[in-house]
Amino acid sequence: MTIESYNDITDTQYDALQEIGSIGAGNASTALSNMLNKKVTMSRPKVMMVDLAKLSDLIGGPEEPIVGILITLDGSIKGMMMFAMTQASGRRLANLVIGQDTENMRFNDIDKSALKEIGNIITGAYMNSISMMTGFNIISSVPHLAFDMAASILSVPAIEFGKMGDKALLIDSSFDEAADDIDGYFIMIPDLESYDKIISKLGL
Amino acid sequence: MGKRIRVGMADLNICSAPDSIITLGLGSCVGIILYDRVSKKCGMLHAMLPDSTKIRNNGLRAKFVDTGLEDLLAMLEKEGVRRSSLVAKVAGGATMFNFSSSSEISGIGDRNVDAARECLKKYNISIIAEDTGKDYGRTVEFYPETGKFEIRAVGRDVTFI
């Protein structure tokens, strides 16, 4: 079927997205565990359709300082992916990768490359799960990083969703590594044509 | 002190002194203020996209600069404000992620600001102040009592335009 906008997603399609999310999360936690050499688990991700106007309230409120890692997609599937988390979570993730313990909220170049690497791993894991389920070849850009207010950073995916409808599709995923809780949102934004392709390939 | 009226993303509203009108964390979206100095009435639009005619799914009119401004003008005129006495202030339209290539995505902030300028010109409303572009988000609040437009950004001094 052809989908006019994201507003028209059915329950079955929703389940398929949830499945993509679960496999993606599984891949991501394995990749992170290997990289950090310690067990990182990810809770079963929640797929959500959110009104565009409410998107910026999700991660601690519109003015909450967050980190956004954005990757653009090309190949059979076009669009973008974003992994967003509070800067506090970003700090903990960077610390884990670098093996340091600081609460300094200024991110230096090493922190930034650590976060980009994490972004690569997480978005790559989700991309592989989509590739696996659909057989599509997806090419991703290098990760782009931004630190700013939640509403400002989320305006970028919101605008892309805005071209197609009034809702945004996102996957809420949280990592558990010992006591450190790292909560992040994975936002998948295939363009409408690519979304159609994914859905029809999954036979929905 | 008046009330503070909040405008969300793809949203618009009007406000009169002594109240103020605010939108939080404008990124690539554009915030447009229409202001009548005499009656001290104003309106704010927080639009996400430049042009409703380019998009199939365009039911939510405040999402676009063109249809949003049309509706905001209608609301103000219903309040007795004359179009000829309105001036505009524009903020936002940042490029939040810096891509090396000039892609569709990275240019959206600029295109939103361009659309705002064009649309306002069409209505013969002059822009008397602007804080647009660059690469950071802005929280903006307008006070119709004084006509001041307050711009706040992370790690920067507060400015009034």
Coordinates of C-alpha atoms in Angstrom, one line a residue:
Chain A
M1 CA 0.0 0.0 0.0
T2 CA 1.0 3.6 -0.5
I3 CA 1.2 5.7 2.5
E4 CA 0.1 9.4 2.3
S5 CA 1.7 10.4 5.6
Y6 CA 3.1 9.0 8.8
N7 CA -0.3 9.7 10.3
D8 CA -1.7 6.6 8.5
I9 CA 0.5 3.9 10.1
T10 CA -1.5 0.7 11.0
D11 CA -1.0 -1.5 14.1
T12 CA 0.7 -4.2 12.0
Q13 CA 3.2 -1.7 10.6
Y14 CA 3.7 -0.4 14.1
D15 CA 4.6 -3.9 15.2
A16 CA 7.0 -4.3 12.3
L17 CA 8.7 -1.1 13.4
Q18 CA 8.9 -2.3 17.0
E19 CA 10.6 -5.5 15.7
I20 CA 13.1 -3.4 13.7
G21 CA 13.7 -1.4 16.9
S22 CA 14.2 -4.5 19.0
I23 CA 16.7 -6.1 16.6
G24 CA 18.4 -2.7 16.3
A25 CA 18.7 -2.3 20.0
G26 CA 20.0 -5.9 20.3
N27 CA 22.7 -5.2 17.7
A28 CA 23.6 -1.9 19.4
S29 CA 24.0 -3.3 22.8
T30 CA 26.2 -6.2 21.5
A31 CA 28.4 -3.7 19.6
L32 CA 28.7 -1.4 22.6
S33 CA 29.5 -4.3 24.9
N34 CA 32.3 -5.4 22.6
M35 CA 33.7 -1.9 22.2
L36 CA 33.6 -1.1 25.9
N37 CA 34.5 -4.6 27.0
K38 CA 31.7 -4.7 29.5
K39 CA 28.1 -5.8 29.4
V40 CA 25.8 -3.1 28.2
T41 CA 22.1 -4.0 28.0
M42 CA 19.4 -2.1 26.3
S43 CA 15.8 -2.2 27.5
R44 CA 13.2 -3.2 25.0
P45 CA 12.7 -0.1 23.0
K46 CA 9.4 1.7 22.8
V47 CA 8.2 2.8 19.4
M48 CA 6.2 6.0 19.6
M49 CA 4.4 8.3 17.3
V50 CA 4.6 11.8 18.7
D51 CA 2.8 15.0 17.7
L52 CA 5.4 17.3 16.2
A53 CA 4.5 20.0 18.7
K54 CA 5.3 17.7 21.6
L55 CA 8.5 16.3 20.2
S56 CA 10.6 18.9 22.0
D57 CA 9.1 18.1 25.4
L58 CA 10.3 14.5 25.3
I59 CA 14.0 14.8 26.4
G60 CA 13.7 16.9 29.5
G61 CA 11.8 19.8 28.1
P62 CA 12.4 22.3 25.2
E63 CA 15.4 24.1 26.8
E64 CA 17.1 21.0 28.2
P65 CA 20.7 20.9 26.9
I66 CA 21.0 17.8 24.7
V67 CA 23.4 16.2 22.3
G68 CA 22.2 15.3 18.9
I69 CA 24.1 12.9 16.6
L70 CA 22.8 13.1 13.0
I71 CA 23.5 10.8 10.1
T72 CA 22.1 11.1 6.7
L73 CA 21.1 8.0 4.7
D74 CA 21.6 7.3 1.0
G75 CA 21.3 4.3 -1.3
S76 CA 18.0 2.4 -1.5
I77 CA 16.8 4.1 1.7
K78 CA 17.0 7.9 1.9
G79 CA 16.5 10.1 4.9
M80 CA 18.2 10.6 8.2
M81 CA 18.7 9.1 11.6
M82 CA 19.3 10.9 14.9
F83 CA 20.4 9.7 18.3
A84 CA 19.6 12.2 20.9
M85 CA 20.2 12.3 24.7
T86 CA 20.6 14.7 27.5
Q87 CA 24.1 16.2 27.9
A88 CA 24.3 14.4 31.2
S89 CA 23.8 11.0 29.5
G90 CA 26.3 12.2 26.8
R91 CA 28.8 12.9 29.5
R92 CA 28.4 9.4 31.0
L93 CA 28.6 7.7 27.6
A94 CA 31.8 9.6 26.6
N95 CA 33.3 8.8 30.0
L96 CA 32.6 5.1 29.5
V97 CA 34.2 5.1 26.1
I98 CA 37.3 7.1 27.2
G99 CA 37.6 5.4 30.6
Q100 CA 37.5 8.7 32.5
D101 CA 35.3 10.0 35.3
T102 CA 34.5 13.7 35.0
E103 CA 31.4 15.8 35.5
N104 CA 32.7 18.6 33.4
M105 CA 29.9 19.5 31.0
R106 CA 32.3 21.0 28.4
F107 CA 32.8 18.5 25.7
N108 CA 36.3 18.5 24.3
D109 CA 37.5 17.0 21.0
I110 CA 38.1 13.6 22.5
D111 CA 34.6 13.5 24.0
K112 CA 33.2 14.6 20.7
S113 CA 34.9 11.8 18.7
A114 CA 33.8 9.3 21.4
L115 CA 30.2 10.4 21.0
K116 CA 30.4 10.3 17.2
E117 CA 31.7 6.8 17.5
I118 CA 28.8 5.8 19.7
G119 CA 26.4 7.5 17.2
N120 CA 28.0 5.4 14.4
I121 CA 27.6 2.2 16.4
I122 CA 24.0 2.8 17.4
T123 CA 22.7 4.1 14.1
G124 CA 24.7 1.4 12.3
A125 CA 23.1 -1.2 14.5
Y126 CA 19.6 0.0 13.6
M127 CA 20.5 0.3 9.9
N128 CA 21.7 -3.2 9.9
S129 CA 18.5 -4.4 11.4
I130 CA 16.5 -2.7 8.6
S131 CA 18.9 -4.0 6.0
M132 CA 18.6 -7.5 7.3
M133 CA 14.8 -7.4 7.3
T134 CA 14.4 -5.7 4.0
G135 CA 17.5 -6.6 2.0
F136 CA 18.1 -3.0 1.1
N137 CA 21.5 -1.5 0.9
I138 CA 21.8 1.7 3.0
I139 CA 24.7 4.1 2.8
S140 CA 25.3 6.4 5.8
S141 CA 27.1 9.6 6.1
V142 CA 29.7 10.4 8.8
P143 CA 28.0 11.5 12.1
H144 CA 27.3 15.2 12.7
L145 CA 27.2 16.4 16.3
A146 CA 25.4 19.3 17.9
F147 CA 25.0 20.5 21.5
D148 CA 22.1 22.9 22.1
M149 CA 18.6 23.2 23.5
A150 CA 16.4 20.1 22.9
A151 CA 13.8 22.0 20.9
S152 CA 16.4 23.5 18.6
I153 CA 18.1 20.3 17.8
L154 CA 14.9 18.3 17.5
S155 CA 13.6 20.9 15.0
V156 CA 15.8 19.3 12.4
P157 CA 14.1 15.9 12.4
A158 CA 10.8 17.6 13.2
I159 CA 11.0 19.6 10.0
E160 CA 11.8 16.5 8.0
F161 CA 8.8 14.7 9.5
G162 CA 6.8 17.9 8.9
K163 CA 7.1 17.5 5.2
M164 CA 5.2 14.3 5.5
G165 CA 2.7 14.7 8.3
D166 CA 2.1 16.0 11.8
K167 CA 3.7 13.2 13.7
A168 CA 7.2 12.0 14.3
L169 CA 8.3 8.4 14.6
L170 CA 10.8 7.6 17.3
I171 CA 12.2 4.8 19.4
D172 CA 12.9 5.4 23.0
S173 CA 15.8 3.2 24.1
S174 CA 17.7 3.2 27.3
F175 CA 21.0 1.5 28.1
D176 CA 22.0 0.0 31.3
E177 CA 25.6 -0.2 32.3
A178 CA 25.9 -1.0 36.0
A179 CA 24.4 1.8 37.9
D180 CA 24.8 4.4 35.2
D181 CA 21.6 4.9 33.4
I182 CA 21.9 6.3 29.9
D183 CA 18.7 7.2 28.2
G184 CA 18.6 8.0 24.6
Y185 CA 16.1 8.5 21.8
F186 CA 16.6 7.1 18.4
I187 CA 14.8 8.9 15.7
M188 CA 14.4 7.3 12.3
I189 CA 13.4 9.5 9.4
P190 CA 13.2 7.7 6.1
D191 CA 11.6 9.9 3.4
L192 CA 8.1 8.8 2.5
E193 CA 9.2 6.9 -0.6
S194 CA 11.7 5.0 1.4
Y195 CA 9.2 4.3 4.1
D196 CA 6.8 2.9 1.5
K197 CA 9.7 0.7 0.3
I198 CA 10.4 -0.7 3.8
I199 CA 6.8 -1.4 4.5
S200 CA 6.1 -3.1 1.2
K201 CA 9.3 -5.2 1.5
L202 CA 8.1 -6.4 4.9
G203 CA 4.9 -7.5 3.2
L204 CA 2.6 -5.2 5.2
Chain B
M1 CA 3.6 41.8 35.1
G2 CA 1.4 40.3 32.6
K3 CA 0.9 36.7 31.6
R4 CA 3.3 34.8 29.4
I5 CA 1.7 33.2 26.3
R6 CA 3.6 30.2 25.0
V7 CA 3.7 29.3 21.3
G8 CA 4.8 25.8 20.4
M9 CA 6.3 24.4 17.2
A10 CA 4.0 24.8 14.2
D11 CA 1.8 27.1 16.3
L12 CA 0.7 30.7 16.4
N13 CA -1.0 33.0 18.8
I14 CA -1.7 36.7 19.6
C15 CA -1.0 38.7 22.6
S16 CA -1.6 42.3 24.0
A17 CA 0.3 44.3 26.6
P18 CA 1.1 43.8 29.4
D19 CA 1.4 40.1 28.5
S20 CA 4.3 38.7 26.6
I21 CA 4.6 35.9 24.0
I22 CA 7.4 33.3 24.0
T23 CA 8.6 30.3 22.0
L24 CA 11.3 28.0 23.4
G25 CA 14.3 26.7 21.5
L26 CA 13.8 27.9 18.0
G27 CA 16.2 25.9 15.8
S28 CA 15.9 25.8 12.1
C29 CA 12.3 26.9 12.4
V30 CA 11.5 30.6 12.0
G31 CA 9.8 32.9 14.6
I32 CA 7.9 35.8 13.2
I33 CA 6.5 38.7 15.2
L34 CA 3.8 41.0 13.8
Y35 CA 3.4 44.1 16.0
D36 CA 1.2 47.1 16.1
R37 CA 2.9 49.8 18.2
V38 CA -0.2 51.9 18.6
S39 CA -2.6 49.2 20.1
K40 CA 0.4 47.3 21.6
K41 CA -1.0 44.1 20.1
C42 CA 1.1 41.5 18.5
G43 CA 1.2 37.9 17.1
M44 CA 3.8 35.2 16.9
L45 CA 4.2 32.4 14.4
H46 CA 6.6 29.5 14.9
A47 CA 6.8 28.0 11.4
M48 CA 8.7 24.9 10.4
L49 CA 8.6 25.0 6.6
P50 CA 8.7 27.8 4.0
D51 CA 5.9 26.9 1.6
S52 CA 2.6 24.9 2.0
T53 CA 2.2 24.6 -1.8
K54 CA 5.3 22.4 -2.0
I55 CA 4.0 19.8 0.4
R56 CA 1.2 17.3 -0.1
N57 CA 0.2 17.0 3.5
N58 CA -0.4 20.6 4.4
G59 CA -3.4 20.5 6.7
L60 CA -1.7 22.1 9.7
R61 CA -1.5 25.7 8.5
A62 CA 0.8 27.1 11.2
K63 CA 3.5 24.7 10.1
F64 CA 4.2 26.9 7.1
V65 CA 5.4 30.4 6.7
D66 CA 2.9 31.3 4.0
T67 CA -0.4 29.9 5.4
G68 CA 0.7 30.6 9.0
L69 CA 1.3 34.3 8.3
E70 CA -2.1 34.5 6.5
D71 CA -3.8 33.1 9.6
L72 CA -1.9 35.3 12.0
L73 CA -2.8 38.4 10.0
A74 CA -6.5 37.3 10.0
M75 CA -6.4 36.8 13.8
L76 CA -4.9 40.3 14.3
E77 CA -7.3 41.9 12.0
K78 CA -10.2 40.3 13.8
E79 CA -8.8 42.1 16.9
G80 CA -9.1 45.4 15.1
V81 CA -5.5 45.7 14.1
R82 CA -4.9 47.3 10.7
R83 CA -2.4 45.6 8.4
S84 CA -0.9 48.9 7.4
S85 CA 0.2 49.7 11.0
L86 CA 2.0 46.4 11.5
V87 CA 5.8 45.9 11.6
A88 CA 7.7 42.6 11.8
K89 CA 10.6 41.1 13.7
V90 CA 12.1 37.8 12.7
A91 CA 14.3 35.3 14.5
G92 CA 15.6 31.7 14.1
G93 CA 16.3 29.9 10.9
A94 CA 19.6 28.4 12.3
T95 CA 21.6 25.7 10.7
M96 CA 21.9 23.2 13.6
F97 CA 24.1 20.6 11.9
N98 CA 26.9 21.7 9.6
F99 CA 27.0 19.4 6.6
S100 CA 29.9 19.8 4.2
S101 CA 27.5 19.6 1.2
S102 CA 24.8 22.2 0.7
S103 CA 22.1 19.6 1.1
E104 CA 18.3 20.0 1.2
I105 CA 18.5 19.5 5.0
S106 CA 21.2 22.0 5.9
G107 CA 19.6 24.8 3.9
I108 CA 16.1 24.7 5.5
G109 CA 16.8 27.4 8.1
D110 CA 17.9 29.9 5.4
R111 CA 14.9 29.0 3.3
N112 CA 12.5 29.6 6.2
V113 CA 14.0 33.1 6.7
D114 CA 13.8 33.8 3.0
A115 CA 10.2 32.8 2.9
A116 CA 9.4 35.0 5.8
R117 CA 11.0 38.0 4.1
E118 CA 9.2 37.3 0.8
C119 CA 5.8 36.8 2.4
L120 CA 6.1 39.9 4.6
K121 CA 7.1 41.9 1.5
K122 CA 4.0 40.7 -0.3
Y123 CA 1.9 42.0 2.6
N124 CA 3.9 45.3 2.7
I125 CA 5.0 44.7 6.3
S126 CA 8.5 45.8 6.9
I127 CA 11.0 43.9 9.0
I128 CA 12.4 46.3 11.6
A129 CA 14.7 43.8 13.3
E130 CA 16.2 40.4 12.6
D131 CA 18.4 37.8 14.4
T132 CA 18.6 34.9 12.0
G133 CA 20.8 32.2 10.7
K134 CA 24.0 31.1 12.4
D135 CA 24.3 27.7 14.1
Y136 CA 22.6 27.9 17.5
G137 CA 19.1 27.6 18.9
R138 CA 17.3 30.6 20.3
T139 CA 14.5 31.1 22.9
V140 CA 12.6 34.3 21.9
E141 CA 10.2 36.4 23.9
F142 CA 8.3 39.5 22.7
Y143 CA 7.0 42.2 24.9
P144 CA 4.3 44.3 23.1
E145 CA 4.4 46.9 26.0
T146 CA 7.9 48.0 24.9
G147 CA 8.2 46.4 21.4
K148 CA 11.4 44.6 22.6
F149 CA 12.2 41.1 21.3
E150 CA 14.4 39.2 23.7
I151 CA 16.8 36.5 22.3
R152 CA 18.4 34.0 24.6
A153 CA 20.9 31.3 23.5
V154 CA 23.0 28.8 25.3
G155 CA 26.4 30.3 26.4
R156 CA 25.6 33.7 24.9
D157 CA 24.5 37.1 26.4
V158 CA 20.9 37.9 26.2
T159 CA 20.1 40.4 23.5
F160 CA 17.2 42.6 22.6
I161 CA 16.3 43.4 19.0

